[in-house]
Amino acid sequence: MNLPQDIICFQLEKEFALCYLKKCSRNLSYSRPVFFEPDLSGENLTLLVDYNHSLTANNPLLSGSLLILLQTPESELLHIDATIILIEDAITFQMLFNALQKIFNLFDRWDSLLQKSVFENGSFQDQIDACDLILDEWILLVDHKFHYAAFSKSCELVFDETVVDEHYNMPLDAVNDFISDHKFQVLYDKKDIFLYESITPEGTDQMLCQNFFNQDGYAGRLIIILKTDRSDSIKTYIKSILKHLYHYSQQLFEKYQSLDIRQFVLNSMREPLVNLLSNIKQPIDSWQQIALENGWYPRDQLQLIQLASKASYTKNIYREFLGSEFEAQWPGCISLFFEDRLLLLINLDLYKNTRKNDFYQQLPLFLRESLLIAGFSRTFTDINDLRIAYTQTQIALDFGQTHAVTAWIHYFDDLATHYMLKSAPGDFKKEQICSSKLLALQKYDAARHTEYYQTLSAYFQCRLNASLTAKTLHIHRSSLLTRLERMKKLFTINFDTDDDLLYLLLSWLIMEQVND
């Protein structure tokens, strides 16, 4: 590969003392070194010049080249548009040539590893690992969900809970700080390499960064953390490394459409699931094939969960961070974004096969720490029931927040009765759908100040147990039976007929729901 002069000079300075006599006005990369000859041809050459008398300022070969000399050149040579370096150490040209060949061999090897990662289905981690050959700094790849998709191996020695959790995500407190910081938000729009400084208790950390973008905007960031007291020349060298690394990382990103390769697998499942939620017809065979490829089988138990926040975080990036956190913590879980809602589809059979801990025991703690509440559908096996499950999660959240305000989890099965009673009247008012006998009983109480409705309510609440009802009302059992007989006569109520009793009970439940 051709190398920028910043890389060549930085590596040469490790071996020899350099004196920069002139710098080319153009930002060029140079080929492997050759000894200057008058009849030489080519562009952007690295020229080793062991004499001056054959060099003239009007020689077209010299313009745009990198000239490395062992003796001071004639002043006329300094007028050409080229980079001219004088080696101040007493060395031979053979030593200089060998040192340059070693540098080019090193970077050819690095470039070869980067190419291999792209063309042989490698990973971002492979690319960062390859940089150990030419860089001492730490490299981080962070996606838009604040997940560390890849990082230098030496980072693990210093990572603690303040910067990364067990799933290589940034801790929630740190995420909240970043997404609420206006200065940090501005960085999402930067297209070129930029320097970012972060103030920490230990001092100021400097980072060279470059963003990734997709059609939705910011997708993540490649970061090189600079060691303290780095000179401008080292920063320039590292910037050249970042530029070359980013070139290949961008190719891998375009290939996988994600900085987190595990998301590449999950994304193949997301699209058909969102289509099902949107009632878009598609061949069920296409889903089954994708599902089987990822270990999801037709009779697996599935459950849909809808999450809602108890805090007002409006940034989409927060929602996506939570989805990524769930997928990392619970294998067999896929996060879905539908109608501005965060959904989680979990394969309970797949989860049980990979983890010993119970999902339902772990979830409440996660919800409390993240200030979330969850609505659960019933379990199901037919993926075509996904839209129905989504409706169940909505019902669970809507009714759960009314009937169990302090709970973190709301199950549809626990709230189905409330939903049925709320929905039962349809477009009718209670006076148009509920039992006319029960309505007449209510009017009778209002007109004559009796307590028949209260008595009947207690009777239903006590499951038609006369003794328990009398005790609840603090009256004698015979008094209760007398009231019940009078209600039968006044309102033609028959407690012995299943249809009449069921209609009366449903009407009472609906009226109680309306009263609540």
Tab-separated table of N, CA, C and O in Angstrom, residues 86-185:
chain	number	residue	atom	x	y	z
A	86	LEU	N	15.935	15.361	5.517
A	86	LEU	CA	17.363	15.090	5.670
A	86	LEU	C	17.562	14.178	6.878
A	86	LEU	O	17.081	14.471	7.975
A	87	ILE	N	18.242	13.052	6.681
A	87	ILE	CA	18.584	12.161	7.788
A	87	ILE	C	19.868	12.699	8.426
A	87	ILE	O	20.915	12.790	7.755
A	88	GLU	N	19.796	13.042	9.679
A	88	GLU	CA	20.936	13.659	10.347
A	88	GLU	C	21.893	12.636	10.945
A	88	GLU	O	23.025	12.974	11.311
A	89	ASP	N	21.464	11.381	11.071
A	89	ASP	CA	22.345	10.347	11.603
A	89	ASP	C	23.331	9.891	10.525
A	89	ASP	O	23.055	9.965	9.321
A	90	ALA	N	24.471	9.413	10.983
A	90	ALA	CA	25.483	8.887	10.059
A	90	ALA	C	25.140	7.444	9.722
A	90	ALA	O	25.527	6.505	10.420
A	91	ILE	N	24.361	7.266	8.663
A	91	ILE	CA	23.944	5.929	8.242
A	91	ILE	C	24.230	5.774	6.751
A	91	ILE	O	24.492	6.747	6.040
A	92	THR	N	24.129	4.547	6.274
A	92	THR	CA	24.284	4.282	4.843
A	92	THR	C	22.909	4.262	4.185
A	92	THR	O	21.872	4.097	4.847
A	93	PHE	N	22.920	4.391	2.851
A	93	PHE	CA	21.657	4.325	2.130
A	93	PHE	C	21.031	2.937	2.207
A	93	PHE	O	19.821	2.796	2.147
A	94	GLN	N	21.878	1.928	2.347
A	94	GLN	CA	21.340	0.576	2.469
A	94	GLN	C	20.568	0.427	3.775
A	94	GLN	O	19.502	-0.201	3.821
A	95	MET	N	21.089	1.016	4.853
A	95	MET	CA	20.374	0.992	6.141
A	95	MET	C	19.037	1.732	6.027
A	95	MET	O	18.000	1.270	6.544
A	96	LEU	N	19.068	2.882	5.349
A	96	LEU	CA	17.840	3.658	5.168
A	96	LEU	C	16.830	2.883	4.318
A	96	LEU	O	15.634	2.817	4.644
A	97	PHE	N	17.301	2.278	3.246
A	97	PHE	CA	16.420	1.509	2.368
A	97	PHE	C	15.770	0.355	3.119
A	97	PHE	O	14.559	0.118	3.014
A	98	ASN	N	16.563	-0.372	3.893
A	98	ASN	CA	16.029	-1.509	4.657
A	98	ASN	C	14.999	-1.057	5.701
A	98	ASN	O	13.993	-1.734	5.921
A	99	ALA	N	15.275	0.092	6.340
A	99	ALA	CA	14.332	0.610	7.345
A	99	ALA	C	12.998	0.972	6.696
A	99	ALA	O	11.918	0.683	7.243
A	100	LEU	N	13.060	1.577	5.508
A	100	LEU	CA	11.827	1.938	4.799
A	100	LEU	C	11.079	0.701	4.315
A	100	LEU	O	9.837	0.640	4.391
A	101	GLN	N	11.801	-0.283	3.828
A	101	GLN	CA	11.150	-1.523	3.392
A	101	GLN	C	10.439	-2.192	4.566
A	101	GLN	O	9.339	-2.736	4.425
A	102	LYS	N	11.057	-2.135	5.726
A	102	LYS	CA	10.447	-2.721	6.925
A	102	LYS	C	9.138	-2.006	7.261
A	102	LYS	O	8.139	-2.638	7.635
A	103	ILE	N	9.145	-0.682	7.120
A	103	ILE	CA	7.920	0.101	7.396
A	103	ILE	C	6.826	-0.275	6.407
A	103	ILE	O	5.672	-0.533	6.798
A	104	PHE	N	7.158	-0.322	5.110
A	104	PHE	CA	6.148	-0.655	4.103
A	104	PHE	C	5.656	-2.088	4.263
A	104	PHE	O	4.464	-2.365	4.063
A	105	ASN	N	6.537	-3.004	4.625
A	105	ASN	CA	6.110	-4.389	4.857
A	105	ASN	C	5.115	-4.467	6.006
A	105	ASN	O	4.127	-5.209	5.949
A	106	LEU	N	5.399	-3.706	7.068
A	106	LEU	CA	4.516	-3.703	8.239
A	106	LEU	C	3.123	-3.225	7.862
A	106	LEU	O	2.106	-3.854	8.217
A	107	PHE	N	3.058	-2.138	7.124
A	107	PHE	CA	1.751	-1.575	6.787
A	107	PHE	C	1.058	-2.353	5.672
A	107	PHE	O	-0.175	-2.364	5.605
A	108	ASP	N	1.821	-3.020	4.832
A	108	ASP	CA	1.198	-3.936	3.867
A	108	ASP	C	0.518	-5.096	4.591
A	108	ASP	O	-0.575	-5.538	4.212
A	109	ARG	N	1.169	-5.572	5.625
A	109	ARG	CA	0.584	-6.650	6.418
A	109	ARG	C	-0.695	-6.176	7.103
A	109	ARG	O	-1.708	-6.881	7.129
A	110	TRP	N	-0.640	-4.967	7.658
A	110	TRP	CA	-1.831	-4.390	8.310
A	110	TRP	C	-2.968	-4.236	7.312
A	110	TRP	O	-4.107	-4.632	7.578
A	111	ASP	N	-2.658	-3.674	6.146
A	111	ASP	CA	-3.688	-3.470	5.127
A	111	ASP	C	-4.266	-4.798	4.654
A	111	ASP	O	-5.470	-4.913	4.401
A	112	SER	N	-3.418	-5.813	4.566
A	112	SER	CA	-3.883	-7.133	4.143
A	112	SER	C	-4.883	-7.713	5.146
A	112	SER	O	-5.894	-8.315	4.760
A	113	LEU	N	-4.623	-7.520	6.437
A	113	LEU	CA	-5.555	-8.010	7.466
A	113	LEU	C	-6.883	-7.263	7.403
A	113	LEU	O	-7.953	-7.856	7.598
A	114	LEU	N	-6.838	-5.965	7.130
A	114	LEU	CA	-8.072	-5.183	7.015
A	114	LEU	C	-8.874	-5.634	5.797
A	114	LEU	O	-10.110	-5.757	5.876
A	115	GLN	N	-8.194	-5.867	4.695
A	115	GLN	CA	-8.890	-6.353	3.502
A	115	GLN	C	-9.522	-7.723	3.763
A	115	GLN	O	-10.660	-7.988	3.351
A	116	LYS	N	-8.783	-8.578	4.449
A	116	LYS	CA	-9.292	-9.922	4.741
A	116	LYS	C	-10.572	-9.853	5.570
A	116	LYS	O	-11.500	-10.642	5.365
A	117	SER	N	-10.636	-8.921	6.505
A	117	SER	CA	-11.833	-8.790	7.358
A	117	SER	C	-13.066	-8.455	6.529
A	117	SER	O	-14.186	-8.843	6.880
A	118	VAL	N	-12.870	-7.737	5.427
A	118	VAL	CA	-13.997	-7.336	4.580
A	118	VAL	C	-14.398	-8.452	3.623
A	118	VAL	O	-15.577	-8.771	3.474
A	119	PHE	N	-13.411	-9.070	2.982
A	119	PHE	CA	-13.708	-10.009	1.903
A	119	PHE	C	-13.874	-11.452	2.376
A	119	PHE	O	-14.327	-12.302	1.597
A	120	GLU	N	-13.550	-11.731	3.632
A	120	GLU	CA	-13.697	-13.088	4.146
A	120	GLU	C	-14.618	-13.142	5.355
A	120	GLU	O	-14.441	-13.938	6.267
A	121	ASN	N	-15.621	-12.239	5.355
A	121	ASN	CA	-16.641	-12.218	6.406
A	121	ASN	C	-16.041	-12.102	7.807
A	121	ASN	O	-16.425	-12.812	8.737
A	122	GLY	N	-15.076	-11.214	7.934
A	122	GLY	CA	-14.486	-10.954	9.244
A	122	GLY	C	-15.355	-10.029	10.069
A	122	GLY	O	-16.526	-9.769	9.751
A	123	SER	N	-14.774	-9.510	11.128
A	123	SER	CA	-15.533	-8.683	12.060
A	123	SER	C	-14.799	-7.377	12.319
A	123	SER	O	-13.630	-7.206	11.983
A	124	PHE	N	-15.506	-6.449	12.972
A	124	PHE	CA	-14.878	-5.198	13.396
A	124	PHE	C	-13.795	-5.473	14.436
A	124	PHE	O	-12.795	-4.763	14.496
A	125	GLN	N	-14.000	-6.520	15.232
A	125	GLN	CA	-12.991	-6.873	16.224
A	125	GLN	C	-11.699	-7.306	15.531
A	125	GLN	O	-10.601	-6.992	15.991
A	126	ASP	N	-11.826	-8.020	14.415
A	126	ASP	CA	-10.640	-8.407	13.644
A	126	ASP	C	-9.876	-7.178	13.182
A	126	ASP	O	-8.635	-7.151	13.216
A	127	GLN	N	-10.592	-6.169	12.752
A	127	GLN	CA	-9.951	-4.949	12.268
A	127	GLN	C	-9.211	-4.230	13.391
A	127	GLN	O	-8.071	-3.772	13.211
A	128	ILE	N	-9.847	-4.130	14.538
A	128	ILE	CA	-9.201	-3.447	15.663
A	128	ILE	C	-8.005	-4.247	16.171
A	128	ILE	O	-6.957	-3.678	16.508
A	129	ASP	N	-8.142	-5.571	16.206
A	129	ASP	CA	-7.009	-6.403	16.624
A	129	ASP	C	-5.817	-6.219	15.689
A	129	ASP	O	-4.663	-6.249	16.131
A	130	ALA	N	-6.079	-6.038	14.395
A	130	ALA	CA	-4.995	-5.846	13.424
A	130	ALA	C	-4.189	-4.588	13.722
A	130	ALA	O	-3.000	-4.516	13.397
A	131	CYS	N	-4.814	-3.614	14.358
A	131	CYS	CA	-4.140	-2.335	14.638
A	131	CYS	C	-3.075	-2.463	15.731
A	131	CYS	O	-2.285	-1.528	15.926
A	132	ASP	N	-3.050	-3.588	16.430
A	132	ASP	CA	-1.989	-3.792	17.424
A	132	ASP	C	-0.612	-3.759	16.774
A	132	ASP	O	0.393	-3.489	17.442
A	133	LEU	N	-0.552	-4.029	15.478
A	133	LEU	CA	0.726	-4.025	14.757
A	133	LEU	C	1.347	-2.634	14.692
A	133	LEU	O	2.579	-2.496	14.689
A	134	ILE	N	0.509	-1.606	14.633
A	134	ILE	CA	1.039	-0.281	14.292
A	134	ILE	C	0.618	0.823	15.274
A	134	ILE	O	0.941	1.985	15.053
A	135	LEU	N	-0.103	0.456	16.370
A	135	LEU	CA	-0.632	1.495	17.250
A	135	LEU	C	-0.655	1.015	18.694
A	135	LEU	O	-1.003	-0.134	18.964
A	136	ASP	N	-0.300	1.913	19.613
A	136	ASP	CA	-0.330	1.594	21.043
A	136	ASP	C	-1.625	2.045	21.701
A	136	ASP	O	-1.969	1.585	22.793
A	137	GLU	N	-2.337	2.983	21.072
A	137	GLU	CA	-3.550	3.542	21.671
A	137	GLU	C	-4.700	2.538	21.689
A	137	GLU	O	-4.713	1.565	20.922
A	138	TRP	N	-5.679	2.823	22.557
A	138	TRP	CA	-6.898	2.006	22.606
A	138	TRP	C	-7.856	2.458	21.519
A	138	TRP	O	-8.031	3.647	21.251
A	139	ILE	N	-8.524	1.489	20.926
A	139	ILE	CA	-9.527	1.769	19.891
A	139	ILE	C	-10.869	1.211	20.360
A	139	ILE	O	-10.948	0.079	20.838
A	140	LEU	N	-11.916	2.003	20.205
A	140	LEU	CA	-13.270	1.600	20.584
A	140	LEU	C	-14.192	1.788	19.386
A	140	LEU	O	-14.061	2.756	18.636
A	141	LEU	N	-15.130	0.870	19.223
A	141	LEU	CA	-16.199	1.023	18.242
A	141	LEU	C	-17.514	1.002	19.017
A	141	LEU	O	-17.867	-0.017	19.610
A	142	VAL	N	-18.204	2.131	19.041
A	142	VAL	CA	-19.432	2.276	19.821
A	142	VAL	C	-20.574	2.561	18.869
A	142	VAL	O	-20.480	3.468	18.026
A	143	ASP	N	-21.650	1.771	18.937
A	143	ASP	CA	-22.771	2.019	18.034
A	143	ASP	C	-23.732	3.042	18.621
A	143	ASP	O	-23.521	3.562	19.719
A	144	HIS	N	-24.785	3.350	17.886
A	144	HIS	CA	-25.714	4.413	18.294
A	144	HIS	C	-26.556	4.019	19.511
A	144	HIS	O	-27.259	4.853	20.066
A	145	LYS	N	-26.463	2.755	19.916
A	145	LYS	CA	-27.183	2.305	21.118
A	145	LYS	C	-26.266	2.296	22.341
A	145	LYS	O	-26.595	1.719	23.356
A	146	PHE	N	-25.079	2.907	22.206
A	146	PHE	CA	-24.090	2.948	23.275
A	146	PHE	C	-23.605	1.545	23.645
A	146	PHE	O	-23.342	1.245	24.799
A	147	HIS	N	-23.528	0.700	22.645
A	147	HIS	CA	-22.982	-0.652	22.817
A	147	HIS	C	-21.576	-0.678	22.246
A	147	HIS	O	-21.332	-0.201	21.131
A	148	TYR	N	-20.617	-1.238	23.025
A	148	TYR	CA	-19.249	-1.389	22.542
A	148	TYR	C	-19.211	-2.599	21.607
A	148	TYR	O	-19.118	-3.742	22.046
A	149	ALA	N	-19.279	-2.321	20.306
A	149	ALA	CA	-19.324	-3.405	19.328
A	149	ALA	C	-17.976	-4.098	19.195
A	149	ALA	O	-17.914	-5.282	18.863
A	150	ALA	N	-16.887	-3.367	19.426
A	150	ALA	CA	-15.534	-3.939	19.385
A	150	ALA	C	-14.602	-2.963	20.092
A	150	ALA	O	-14.891	-1.766	20.180
A	151	PHE	N	-13.461	-3.490	20.596
A	151	PHE	CA	-12.510	-2.615	21.287
A	151	PHE	C	-11.179	-3.349	21.425
A	151	PHE	O	-11.103	-4.582	21.323
A	152	SER	N	-10.115	-2.583	21.642
A	152	SER	CA	-8.787	-3.171	21.827
A	152	SER	C	-8.800	-4.107	23.028
A	152	SER	O	-9.433	-3.821	24.051
A	153	LYS	N	-8.094	-5.203	22.904
A	153	LYS	CA	-8.096	-6.206	23.983
A	153	LYS	C	-7.567	-5.633	25.289
A	153	LYS	O	-8.012	-6.017	26.378
A	154	SER	N	-6.625	-4.712	25.209
A	154	SER	CA	-6.056	-4.139	26.428
A	154	SER	C	-7.062	-3.299	27.199
A	154	SER	O	-6.862	-3.012	28.384
A	155	CYS	N	-8.159	-2.917	26.551
A	155	CYS	CA	-9.188	-2.124	27.241
A	155	CYS	C	-9.819	-2.909	28.389
A	155	CYS	O	-10.240	-2.321	29.391
A	156	GLU	N	-9.936	-4.221	28.230
A	156	GLU	CA	-10.593	-5.036	29.246
A	156	GLU	C	-9.879	-4.939	30.595
A	156	GLU	O	-10.486	-5.144	31.640
A	157	LEU	N	-8.608	-4.612	30.566
A	157	LEU	CA	-7.839	-4.520	31.808
A	157	LEU	C	-8.237	-3.310	32.634
A	157	LEU	O	-8.035	-3.289	33.851
A	158	VAL	N	-8.789	-2.289	31.969
A	158	VAL	CA	-9.132	-1.046	32.683
A	158	VAL	C	-10.632	-0.768	32.699
A	158	VAL	O	-11.081	0.151	33.375
A	159	PHE	N	-11.420	-1.549	31.957
A	159	PHE	CA	-12.866	-1.358	31.965
A	159	PHE	C	-13.410	-1.648	33.370
A	159	PHE	O	-13.077	-2.648	33.997
A	160	ASP	N	-14.260	-0.782	33.861
A	160	ASP	CA	-14.975	-1.069	35.103
A	160	ASP	C	-16.442	-0.715	34.910
A	160	ASP	O	-16.871	-0.308	33.832
A	161	GLU	N	-17.236	-0.881	35.991
A	161	GLU	CA	-18.681	-0.712	35.880
A	161	GLU	C	-19.098	0.712	35.557
A	161	GLU	O	-20.244	0.970	35.193
A	162	THR	N	-18.184	1.682	35.683
A	162	THR	CA	-18.545	3.066	35.368
A	162	THR	C	-18.551	3.333	33.871
A	162	THR	O	-19.135	4.317	33.416
A	163	VAL	N	-17.880	2.492	33.095
A	163	VAL	CA	-17.798	2.729	31.653
A	163	VAL	C	-18.426	1.614	30.822
A	163	VAL	O	-18.756	1.815	29.661
A	164	VAL	N	-18.602	0.425	31.403
A	164	VAL	CA	-19.174	-0.675	30.639
A	164	VAL	C	-19.835	-1.668	31.585
A	164	VAL	O	-19.360	-1.882	32.701
A	165	ASP	N	-20.985	-2.229	31.154
A	165	ASP	CA	-21.629	-3.250	31.976
A	165	ASP	C	-21.213	-4.634	31.474
A	165	ASP	O	-20.383	-4.763	30.581
A	166	GLU	N	-21.814	-5.663	32.046
A	166	GLU	CA	-21.399	-7.028	31.726
A	166	GLU	C	-21.702	-7.423	30.283
A	166	GLU	O	-21.149	-8.396	29.769
A	167	HIS	N	-22.575	-6.653	29.604
A	167	HIS	CA	-22.922	-6.957	28.220
A	167	HIS	C	-22.248	-5.992	27.252
A	167	HIS	O	-22.634	-5.897	26.099
A	168	TYR	N	-21.221	-5.300	27.743
A	168	TYR	CA	-20.467	-4.353	26.927
A	168	TYR	C	-21.333	-3.204	26.414
A	168	TYR	O	-21.148	-2.726	25.294
A	169	ASN	N	-22.285	-2.803	27.223
A	169	ASN	CA	-23.052	-1.593	26.967
A	169	ASN	C	-22.602	-0.512	27.942
A	169	ASN	O	-22.150	-0.815	29.053
A	170	MET	N	-22.739	0.723	27.537
A	170	MET	CA	-22.452	1.811	28.450
A	170	MET	C	-23.520	1.825	29.541
A	170	MET	O	-24.706	1.637	29.255
A	171	PRO	N	-23.147	2.023	30.818
A	171	PRO	CA	-24.134	2.023	31.893
A	171	PRO	C	-25.202	3.087	31.679
A	171	PRO	O	-24.945	4.132	31.067
A	172	LEU	N	-26.391	2.802	32.199
A	172	LEU	CA	-27.544	3.664	31.967
A	172	LEU	C	-27.308	5.088	32.464
A	172	LEU	O	-27.706	6.060	31.812
A	173	ASP	N	-26.661	5.250	33.599
A	173	ASP	CA	-26.401	6.597	34.126
A	173	ASP	C	-25.543	7.406	33.161
A	173	ASP	O	-25.791	8.596	32.937
A	174	ALA	N	-24.528	6.763	32.601
A	174	ALA	CA	-23.650	7.450	31.647
A	174	ALA	C	-24.408	7.810	30.373
A	174	ALA	O	-24.226	8.897	29.811
A	175	VAL	N	-25.261	6.902	29.915
A	175	VAL	CA	-26.067	7.181	28.720
A	175	VAL	C	-26.956	8.393	28.942
A	175	VAL	O	-27.051	9.289	28.096
A	176	ASN	N	-27.599	8.433	30.100
A	176	ASN	CA	-28.473	9.573	30.415
A	176	ASN	C	-27.697	10.883	30.400
A	176	ASN	O	-28.191	11.915	29.932
A	177	ASP	N	-26.478	10.862	30.919
A	177	ASP	CA	-25.650	12.076	30.931
A	177	ASP	C	-25.332	12.526	29.513
A	177	ASP	O	-25.396	13.716	29.192
A	178	PHE	N	-24.980	11.570	28.662
A	178	PHE	CA	-24.598	11.923	27.292
A	178	PHE	C	-25.782	12.466	26.495
A	178	PHE	O	-25.660	13.485	25.812
A	179	ILE	N	-26.922	11.794	26.572
A	179	ILE	CA	-28.043	12.196	25.724
A	179	ILE	C	-28.674	13.495	26.190
A	179	ILE	O	-29.437	14.119	25.452
A	180	SER	N	-28.378	13.921	27.403
A	180	SER	CA	-28.893	15.201	27.890
A	180	SER	C	-27.886	16.346	27.723
A	180	SER	O	-28.173	17.481	28.065
A	181	ASP	N	-26.700	16.021	27.193
A	181	ASP	CA	-25.639	17.016	27.012
A	181	ASP	C	-25.712	17.566	25.585
A	181	ASP	O	-25.449	16.862	24.614
A	182	HIS	N	-26.045	18.847	25.453
A	182	HIS	CA	-26.196	19.465	24.138
A	182	HIS	C	-24.886	19.419	23.352
A	182	HIS	O	-24.877	19.171	22.145
A	183	LYS	N	-23.768	19.645	24.019
A	183	LYS	CA	-22.470	19.644	23.339
A	183	LYS	C	-22.171	18.276	22.740
A	183	LYS	O	-21.579	18.167	21.667
A	184	PHE	N	-22.574	17.237	23.443
A	184	PHE	CA	-22.345	15.886	22.933
A	184	PHE	C	-23.258	15.601	21.747
A	184	PHE	O	-22.866	14.935	20.793
A	185	GLN	N	-24.490	16.107	21.793
A	185	GLN	CA	-25.442	15.877	20.711
A	185	GLN	C	-24.945	16.455	19.388
A	185	GLN	O	-25.173	15.886	18.318
